[in-house]
Amino acid sequence: MPNMSLEKVSMPEQDPNVRNKNFLEVALGYTEDMAREEAQRCLQCKSKPCVQGCPVNVQIPEFIKLVAEGNFEEAYNKIRETNSLPAVCGRVCPQESQCEQLCVRAKKGEPVAIGRLERYVADWNMRNGKSKTEDIKKLNKKVAVVGSGPAGLTCAGDLAKMGYDVTIFEAFHTPGGVLMYGIPEFRLPKDLVQSEIETVVKLGVEIRTNMVIGKVLSLDELYDEGYEAIFIGSGAGLPSFMGIPGENLNGVYSANEFLTRINLMKAYKFPDCDTPVKVGENVAVVGGGNVAMDAARSAKRLGARNVYIVYRRSEAEMPARLEEVHHAKEEGINFRLLNNPTKIIGTDDGWVKGMECVEMELGEPDSSGRRRPVAKKGSEYVLDVETVIIAIGQSPNPLIKATTPGLETQKWGGIIADEETGATSREGVYAGGDAVTGAATVILAMGAGKKAAKAIDEYIRSKG
Amino acid sequence: MFKIVRKEVLNPSVKLMEIEAPYVAKKAQPGQFIIFRIDDAGERIPLTIADYDREKGTVTIIFQEVGKSTKRLGAMEAGDSILDFVGPLGVASHFDGLKKVAVIGGGLGTAIAYPQAKHLHSMGVEVDSIVGFRNKELIILEKEMAAASSRLFIATDDGSNGNKGFVTDILKRLIEDGNKYDMVIAIGPLIMMKVVSNLTKQYGIKTIVSMNPVMIDGTGMCGGCRVTVGGKTKFACVDGPDFDGHEVDFDEAMRRQSMYKSEEKISNEKHECRLGGEVNA
Ligand SMILES: Cc1cc2nc3c(=O)[nH]c(=O)nc-3n(C[C@H](O)[C@H](O)[C@H](O)COP(=O)(O)OP(=O)(O)OC[C@H]3O[C@@H](n4cnc5c(N)ncnc54)[C@H](O)[C@@H]3O)c2cc1C
Ligand SMILES: Cc1cc2nc3c(=O)[nH]c(=O)nc-3n(C[C@H](O)[C@H](O)[C@H](O)COP(=O)(O)OP(=O)(O)OC[C@H]3O[C@@H](n4cnc5c(N)ncnc54)[C@H](O)[C@@H]3O)c2cc1C
Ligand code: SF4
Ligand code: SF4
Ligand code: FES
Ligand SMILES: [Mg+2]
């Protein structure tokens, strides 16, 4: 008998007033009983609508059935057939607009908590799983992957399973991309990301860090080193600024810089770790996406008293995941919706002392279909802050394009790639993830990596 | 891991190290830099590529011990290894069509100017090098600079080498004496680069300066290294580090460089204190 409760089994969380002072994970995960109880809510639909919503085709009803039966090891293997990073996806996928959106249970009440179950199974495996080595027949053919974010890791993992010798070239000293430098510890513990990456390495993938492709080796030189095809998963790391006065004052950060200092460089452990970060008492974060929520919640945890989210549209238009907005509010982040910064004001010696904002109202819909915010005349006021964090978006880093003749990109920098295969304008060069789409999601990047792996395999076979 | 194969003490606070890094050595060009990290708790620190040996696969760095990270590196010895060493980063310097150039190095900036002088000299360009130090004891790379220059002028602030003055005094004299420079390359403290740029602007001589803002990634993904050049924001790690000295907003750069002064002090004091503790133990 399925469990017909209209609501998901709730997941325990740290108390908001405790967690907003530490970097430990906010959500604590299900217990075995909770997981089995939630798994009973799945109706095992024959048509599997939920699977359509998952870019990497996790066999959702199958793994949930195994959870309901308490067979977590098999549940893990089932997920791993198509998803190489389940502990990550279970935590950060925007399930409400992916798998769970299409779950039949969502027609009346809440969908099955697919993400939470996936997370449970992945965590169970980390605690109890026996690392099994897969039997892979080697093809003795080399493929290079640029970037070790979710797109690159997925593409590499899939190709390794097919028997290719895959080398990932990563610019940073630690692999993982945004999973390591962007998304904070309290949402996605870094140990867990590294152990999930370990499972990809166990498939035989070699990861070479400190290799900035385009600088140390060009794509053409990778061919000279014997790689037969290349996948570019270099992400969208280039931060945008607003172009308003005062943006170069001391105390103004891009969200990328602020989060990199904290996550990758562990500035929250300063001075035990050497990289510093300036937070101040009063912080304004400009933007309304996941990146803005992460920056705001990190600032709060580092001791800021007042943290404002300044966003020029209303809550309905905020691109952040619902859960993150909800968590941010619980933690005491102050939302200034329909507000837009006009300039940053500095002290005589060049430090931020305030940010001038103007109030907005929603007018006619624009090309994106969202109602365009218009400034209310004369409504300017100054928000007293010492730190401003700009989280209004990132675009692909131009380095690879600039050093790869014949690689076509969009005007805004995205690499032009076929949606089904990831094929670019250069033969043998494939691309996917944020480098192609601009800032998107982990699971879309993984889906792109997966499709490209398949296409690369076909390409290399066709060459004989 | 990246092995230190050679270490030399150039003056009490300036050290040279040759690091095994074959991929970096293969691609390095004058004007480019690397970023290193000593260990897992360490910060990412940029240093100019002072020299490279493509055959041996080594890269030479010359650094001044100014705070925790450079002091820790300076305390390491040949045979030790550091965790990360990435490069070559930044845009290589462009020197086409030059006949006569003045290369100016202020203090440690001499080490950064050296590969540029050497490169120009090897291309047959006439190079007048002007380097300045606080006193005689601090002079570095005298032999190397002399070999890389047509003429070398060394000034000291206190006159202890018998030539008291600032690099700008010498440059001004040379220009007034009728030397026609196609370009001036000035590398050193921001204030020195600013003064040189102000001087050459009066004479209309194109001037290139090497900016050294606080960096993290060095690949253009954080924007922490931004400098204003000609009224536009540039990222020094990918658009530079060389920029037109007549266009750079030096006052902003000086403010930005001091952003973490108080934290750097804490780091440094903690480091010295730990060292002291070890000596006592
Ligand atoms: C703060 C933040 C929070 C987010 N929260 C969520 C969330 O909750 N849910 C969600 O689904 N998505 C979230 N996202 C978006 C998601 O993280 C990205 O869409 C996803 O990581 C893209 O994956 P990718 O593999 O394409 O690129 P990335 O993760 O960006 O990885 C690219 C990698 O390539 C490396 N690289 C770049 N250039 C080079 C080069 N020249 N040579 C070698 N290596 C190179 C980079 O260093 C990096 O490691 C968030 C993003 C940010 C910034
Ligand atoms: C492109 C570039 C090339 C450089 N080349 C050389 C070189 O060849 N030799 C040399 O001795 N120095 C060089 N520097 C400066 C060198 O990076 C700093 O001296 C070093 O970072 C100081 O670190 P610290 O921890 O020892 O000292 P700290 O006490 O932490 O800092 C002292 C000062 O160094 C600067 N600094 C601190 N952290 C950084 C950082 N992450 N990035 C940049 N600057 C920082 C700040 O101005 C700071 O006030 C270069 C800097 C840049 C940007
Ligand atoms: S990977 Fe993401 S989208 Fe796919 S089933 Fe898991 S949580 Fe849903
Ligand atoms: S749609 Fe929902 S109920 Fe149906 S199989 Fe998928 S998860 Fe289960
Ligand atoms: S150091 Fe991060 S963009 Fe230059
Ligand atoms: Mg330091």
XYZ file of N, CA, C and O in Angstrom, chain A residues 215, chain B residues 30-33 89-94 236-242:
72
model
N 46.321 28.800 -22.152
C 47.566 29.437 -21.714
C 48.707 28.420 -21.760
O 49.697 28.608 -22.431
N 58.209 36.734 -21.772
C 58.446 37.888 -20.892
C 57.144 38.647 -20.645
O 56.331 38.796 -21.559
N 56.974 39.100 -19.403
C 55.769 39.852 -19.059
C 54.703 38.982 -18.416
O 53.734 39.488 -17.872
N 54.880 37.659 -18.493
C 53.853 36.774 -17.915
C 54.200 36.408 -16.474
O 55.297 36.657 -15.998
N 53.222 35.819 -15.797
C 53.448 35.493 -14.392
C 52.904 34.102 -14.067
O 52.258 33.465 -14.903
N 50.523 32.944 -16.973
C 49.296 33.733 -16.981
C 49.588 35.143 -17.481
O 50.730 35.595 -17.467
N 48.541 35.822 -17.892
C 48.685 37.196 -18.363
C 49.155 37.259 -19.802
O 49.514 36.250 -20.410
N 49.111 38.470 -20.332
C 49.490 38.695 -21.724
C 50.991 38.950 -21.795
O 51.523 39.718 -20.988
N 51.669 38.327 -22.747
C 53.095 38.580 -22.918
C 53.306 40.010 -23.405
O 52.443 40.578 -24.075
N 54.452 40.573 -23.063
C 54.743 41.952 -23.488
C 54.948 42.003 -25.002
O 55.464 41.067 -25.597
N 54.517 43.116 -25.615
C 54.700 43.276 -27.066
C 55.753 44.323 -27.353
O 55.653 45.442 -26.897
N 43.553 42.872 -14.518
C 45.005 42.850 -14.756
C 45.510 41.442 -15.102
O 46.460 41.301 -15.853
N 44.871 40.402 -14.581
C 45.414 39.054 -14.804
C 45.217 38.575 -16.230
O 45.992 37.757 -16.706
N 44.188 39.034 -16.916
C 43.977 38.586 -18.291
C 44.180 39.695 -19.326
O 44.578 39.425 -20.455
N 43.918 40.937 -18.952
C 44.120 42.041 -19.905
C 45.531 42.600 -19.770
O 46.006 43.329 -20.629
N 46.202 42.307 -18.679
C 47.526 42.838 -18.384
C 48.493 41.702 -18.104
O 48.336 40.655 -18.707
N 49.460 41.865 -17.211
C 49.599 42.980 -16.256
C 50.163 44.278 -16.847
O 50.168 45.280 -16.164
N 50.622 44.279 -18.116
C 51.165 45.516 -18.685
C 50.051 46.435 -19.173
O 49.139 45.986 -19.865
